[in-house]
Amino acid sequence: MSPSTSVTAFREALKQSKNIIAVAGAGLSAASGIPTFRGAGGYWKKYNAMSLATPEAFEENPSLVWQFYHYRRMKALSSRPNAAHVAISMISFPDFLREIAPEAKFTFITQNVDGLSARALKEVAAKAGKEPSQAVPFYEMHGRILDLICTSCGRRSTNQDEAPLCPALAATGALPTDPNTLSGVDTEEVADIPLEELPRCEDCGGLLRPGVVWFGETPLHMEQIDGVVAQADMCLVVGTSSTVYPAASYASEVAENGGKVAVFNLERTEGDSDADFLFLGPCEQTLPEALFGLSEAKQEAQ
């Protein structure tokens, strides 16, 4: 049976839900101008972006990897949350959630590292006269690009004030020719930055690395995430093709446990096989409309 595209039916199912989760991927931030790793645009300069997001790549060439992440960090700092971020942030506050699901709890799980969901939460709180602490916690399972980890002492810190992090990165990482991809100027050479000039730890002077989870590393908050997924009776899949595990399995697990799955994606994906509801189009349009009946313009005005 094909998934339903009925907003009315989706809202009725939402109203009956007790434990709602949302699992988000790169499509959530696409309208904010955050480039994705996958597809034809998944290249930075001449390099496959996915090949740079590994511990092995950093060990072999920290200068190259840091230049790639400097570019991504600058993109995150210059971007703004979009209407889909705002919609998810709204239902993270229990009183907003009660309007659409009177007896439900909500948990947000994101694979994105751009930090835009946290910024959206602060914006919603400020506009509604609330404190961000009144919202339910959410899980950034792949870390955050503004975080830093010392490879020597293990200290984790957040730095969203310094751009760039060190003088050597200031002259590198030209913006891409197409802001919706990772493609840079093909003729531009990547700098060979000496190890001692890369970002260093304030405590011990050790080499810093980006505070994200790379391919081959264990995602964060797995115990808590596994617990809420096991209890969920409604899963919102937002802007993800459901190809990166373990997040790719969450919708299937909810469906196998008898729960409902609603997919919000730009186009069809393999993950649609688990969907009870399917809303195709930019999630910054489809998600607010399905949750609240709000167009992007109406949501911005509220």
PDB file of N, CA, C and O in Angstrom, residues 119-151:
ATOM      1  N   ARG A 119      20.285  26.775  17.713  1.00  0.00           N
ATOM      2  CA  ARG A 119      20.030  28.202  17.518  1.00  0.00           C
ATOM      3  C   ARG A 119      18.541  28.463  17.312  1.00  0.00           C
ATOM      4  O   ARG A 119      17.993  29.453  17.811  1.00  0.00           O
ATOM      5  N   ALA A 120      17.870  27.576  16.582  1.00  0.00           N
ATOM      6  CA  ALA A 120      16.428  27.730  16.379  1.00  0.00           C
ATOM      7  C   ALA A 120      15.680  27.648  17.703  1.00  0.00           C
ATOM      8  O   ALA A 120      14.719  28.388  17.940  1.00  0.00           O
ATOM      9  N   LEU A 121      16.119  26.741  18.569  1.00  0.00           N
ATOM     10  CA  LEU A 121      15.476  26.584  19.875  1.00  0.00           C
ATOM     11  C   LEU A 121      15.572  27.880  20.672  1.00  0.00           C
ATOM     12  O   LEU A 121      14.601  28.321  21.294  1.00  0.00           O
ATOM     13  N   LYS A 122      16.725  28.533  20.628  1.00  0.00           N
ATOM     14  CA  LYS A 122      16.899  29.799  21.340  1.00  0.00           C
ATOM     15  C   LYS A 122      16.018  30.887  20.738  1.00  0.00           C
ATOM     16  O   LYS A 122      15.438  31.704  21.463  1.00  0.00           O
ATOM     17  N   GLU A 123      15.908  30.901  19.404  1.00  0.00           N
ATOM     18  CA  GLU A 123      15.076  31.909  18.744  1.00  0.00           C
ATOM     19  C   GLU A 123      13.595  31.729  19.082  1.00  0.00           C
ATOM     20  O   GLU A 123      12.883  32.704  19.341  1.00  0.00           O
ATOM     21  N   VAL A 124      13.134  30.476  19.070  1.00  0.00           N
ATOM     22  CA  VAL A 124      11.734  30.202  19.414  1.00  0.00           C
ATOM     23  C   VAL A 124      11.474  30.589  20.865  1.00  0.00           C
ATOM     24  O   VAL A 124      10.438  31.195  21.190  1.00  0.00           O
ATOM     25  N   ALA A 125      12.392  30.240  21.748  1.00  0.00           N
ATOM     26  CA  ALA A 125      12.234  30.575  23.160  1.00  0.00           C
ATOM     27  C   ALA A 125      12.144  32.088  23.361  1.00  0.00           C
ATOM     28  O   ALA A 125      11.280  32.583  24.100  1.00  0.00           O
ATOM     29  N   ALA A 126      13.009  32.829  22.699  1.00  0.00           N
ATOM     30  CA  ALA A 126      13.011  34.284  22.840  1.00  0.00           C
ATOM     31  C   ALA A 126      11.714  34.888  22.333  1.00  0.00           C
ATOM     32  O   ALA A 126      11.136  35.792  22.960  1.00  0.00           O
ATOM     33  N   LYS A 127      11.227  34.384  21.190  1.00  0.00           N
ATOM     34  CA  LYS A 127      10.004  34.927  20.610  1.00  0.00           C
ATOM     35  C   LYS A 127       8.781  34.602  21.460  1.00  0.00           C
ATOM     36  O   LYS A 127       7.829  35.386  21.537  1.00  0.00           O
ATOM     37  N   ALA A 128       8.804  33.436  22.123  1.00  0.00           N
ATOM     38  CA  ALA A 128       7.653  33.001  22.922  1.00  0.00           C
ATOM     39  C   ALA A 128       7.767  33.416  24.384  1.00  0.00           C
ATOM     40  O   ALA A 128       6.885  33.099  25.184  1.00  0.00           O
ATOM     41  N   GLY A 129       8.842  34.124  24.729  1.00  0.00           N
ATOM     42  CA  GLY A 129       9.024  34.528  26.116  1.00  0.00           C
ATOM     43  C   GLY A 129       9.329  33.371  27.037  1.00  0.00           C
ATOM     44  O   GLY A 129       8.939  33.369  28.207  1.00  0.00           O
ATOM     45  N   LYS A 130      10.036  32.362  26.532  1.00  0.00           N
ATOM     46  CA  LYS A 130      10.386  31.182  27.317  1.00  0.00           C
ATOM     47  C   LYS A 130      11.893  31.105  27.501  1.00  0.00           C
ATOM     48  O   LYS A 130      12.653  31.859  26.890  1.00  0.00           O
ATOM     49  N   GLU A 131      12.318  30.159  28.322  1.00  0.00           N
ATOM     50  CA  GLU A 131      13.726  29.835  28.461  1.00  0.00           C
ATOM     51  C   GLU A 131      14.013  28.571  27.660  1.00  0.00           C
ATOM     52  O   GLU A 131      13.196  27.644  27.659  1.00  0.00           O
ATOM     53  N   PRO A 132      15.150  28.494  26.959  1.00  0.00           N
ATOM     54  CA  PRO A 132      15.480  27.269  26.219  1.00  0.00           C
ATOM     55  C   PRO A 132      15.443  26.021  27.090  1.00  0.00           C
ATOM     56  O   PRO A 132      15.131  24.922  26.600  1.00  0.00           O
ATOM     57  N   SER A 133      15.727  26.181  28.394  1.00  0.00           N
ATOM     58  CA  SER A 133      15.725  25.028  29.300  1.00  0.00           C
ATOM     59  C   SER A 133      14.328  24.431  29.487  1.00  0.00           C
ATOM     60  O   SER A 133      14.195  23.303  29.986  1.00  0.00           O
ATOM     61  N   GLN A 134      13.279  25.154  29.087  1.00  0.00           N
ATOM     62  CA  GLN A 134      11.920  24.626  29.198  1.00  0.00           C
ATOM     63  C   GLN A 134      11.618  23.609  28.104  1.00  0.00           C
ATOM     64  O   GLN A 134      10.631  22.881  28.197  1.00  0.00           O
ATOM     65  N   ALA A 135      12.442  23.558  27.078  1.00  0.00           N
ATOM     66  CA  ALA A 135      12.261  22.584  26.005  1.00  0.00           C
ATOM     67  C   ALA A 135      12.840  21.238  26.422  1.00  0.00           C
ATOM     68  O   ALA A 135      13.716  21.155  27.290  1.00  0.00           O
ATOM     69  N   VAL A 136      12.345  20.176  25.791  1.00  0.00           N
ATOM     70  CA  VAL A 136      12.902  18.856  26.065  1.00  0.00           C
ATOM     71  C   VAL A 136      14.306  18.767  25.456  1.00  0.00           C
ATOM     72  O   VAL A 136      14.608  19.443  24.468  1.00  0.00           O
ATOM     73  N   PRO A 137      15.185  17.952  26.029  1.00  0.00           N
ATOM     74  CA  PRO A 137      16.533  17.819  25.467  1.00  0.00           C
ATOM     75  C   PRO A 137      16.485  17.182  24.076  1.00  0.00           C
ATOM     76  O   PRO A 137      15.559  16.428  23.766  1.00  0.00           O
ATOM     77  N   PHE A 138      17.469  17.504  23.242  1.00  0.00           N
ATOM     78  CA  PHE A 138      17.555  16.820  21.962  1.00  0.00           C
ATOM     79  C   PHE A 138      18.971  16.305  21.767  1.00  0.00           C
ATOM     80  O   PHE A 138      19.910  16.728  22.453  1.00  0.00           O
ATOM     81  N   TYR A 139      19.118  15.368  20.841  1.00  0.00           N
ATOM     82  CA  TYR A 139      20.379  14.649  20.693  1.00  0.00           C
ATOM     83  C   TYR A 139      21.023  14.942  19.349  1.00  0.00           C
ATOM     84  O   TYR A 139      20.458  14.649  18.296  1.00  0.00           O
ATOM     85  N   GLU A 140      22.221  15.530  19.387  1.00  0.00           N
ATOM     86  CA  GLU A 140      23.036  15.747  18.193  1.00  0.00           C
ATOM     87  C   GLU A 140      24.007  14.563  18.114  1.00  0.00           C
ATOM     88  O   GLU A 140      25.115  14.610  18.618  1.00  0.00           O
ATOM     89  N   MET A 141      23.568  13.491  17.463  1.00  0.00           N
ATOM     90  CA  MET A 141      24.280  12.224  17.564  1.00  0.00           C
ATOM     91  C   MET A 141      25.629  12.233  16.848  1.00  0.00           C
ATOM     92  O   MET A 141      26.475  11.383  17.132  1.00  0.00           O
ATOM     93  N   HIS A 142      25.841  13.164  15.944  1.00  0.00           N
ATOM     94  CA  HIS A 142      27.126  13.257  15.256  1.00  0.00           C
ATOM     95  C   HIS A 142      27.962  14.445  15.732  1.00  0.00           C
ATOM     96  O   HIS A 142      28.903  14.854  15.056  1.00  0.00           O
ATOM     97  N   GLY A 143      27.603  14.998  16.892  1.00  0.00           N
ATOM     98  CA  GLY A 143      28.366  16.100  17.449  1.00  0.00           C
ATOM     99  C   GLY A 143      28.010  17.427  16.818  1.00  0.00           C
ATOM    100  O   GLY A 143      26.971  17.581  16.164  1.00  0.00           O
ATOM    101  N   ARG A 144      28.899  18.410  17.011  1.00  0.00           N
ATOM    102  CA  ARG A 144      28.645  19.754  16.498  1.00  0.00           C
ATOM    103  C   ARG A 144      29.948  20.346  15.975  1.00  0.00           C
ATOM    104  O   ARG A 144      30.989  20.241  16.621  1.00  0.00           O
ATOM    105  N   ILE A 145      29.879  20.959  14.823  1.00  0.00           N
ATOM    106  CA  ILE A 145      31.089  21.422  14.151  1.00  0.00           C
ATOM    107  C   ILE A 145      31.766  22.573  14.889  1.00  0.00           C
ATOM    108  O   ILE A 145      32.961  22.830  14.687  1.00  0.00           O
ATOM    109  N   LEU A 146      31.047  23.258  15.768  1.00  0.00           N
ATOM    110  CA  LEU A 146      31.643  24.334  16.544  1.00  0.00           C
ATOM    111  C   LEU A 146      32.345  23.822  17.795  1.00  0.00           C
ATOM    112  O   LEU A 146      32.979  24.590  18.509  1.00  0.00           O
ATOM    113  N   ASP A 147      32.223  22.504  18.056  1.00  0.00           N
ATOM    114  CA  ASP A 147      32.941  21.912  19.179  1.00  0.00           C
ATOM    115  C   ASP A 147      34.355  21.514  18.744  1.00  0.00           C
ATOM    116  O   ASP A 147      34.609  21.260  17.557  1.00  0.00           O
ATOM    117  N   LEU A 148      35.239  21.444  19.724  1.00  0.00           N
ATOM    118  CA  LEU A 148      36.641  21.090  19.478  1.00  0.00           C
ATOM    119  C   LEU A 148      37.062  20.024  20.486  1.00  0.00           C
ATOM    120  O   LEU A 148      36.659  20.072  21.651  1.00  0.00           O
ATOM    121  N   ILE A 149      37.868  19.076  20.035  1.00  0.00           N
ATOM    122  CA  ILE A 149      38.372  18.020  20.911  1.00  0.00           C
ATOM    123  C   ILE A 149      39.892  18.001  20.832  1.00  0.00           C
ATOM    124  O   ILE A 149      40.466  17.983  19.735  1.00  0.00           O
ATOM    125  N   CYS A 150      40.544  18.002  21.979  1.00  0.00           N
ATOM    126  CA  CYS A 150      41.997  17.929  22.004  1.00  0.00           C
ATOM    127  C   CYS A 150      42.431  16.482  21.814  1.00  0.00           C
ATOM    128  O   CYS A 150      41.969  15.585  22.538  1.00  0.00           O
ATOM    129  N   THR A 151      43.300  16.253  20.858  1.00  0.00           N
ATOM    130  CA  THR A 151      43.781  14.893  20.591  1.00  0.00           C
ATOM    131  C   THR A 151      44.792  14.425  21.627  1.00  0.00           C
ATOM    132  O   THR A 151      45.137  13.233  21.649  1.00  0.00           O
TER     133      THR A 151
END
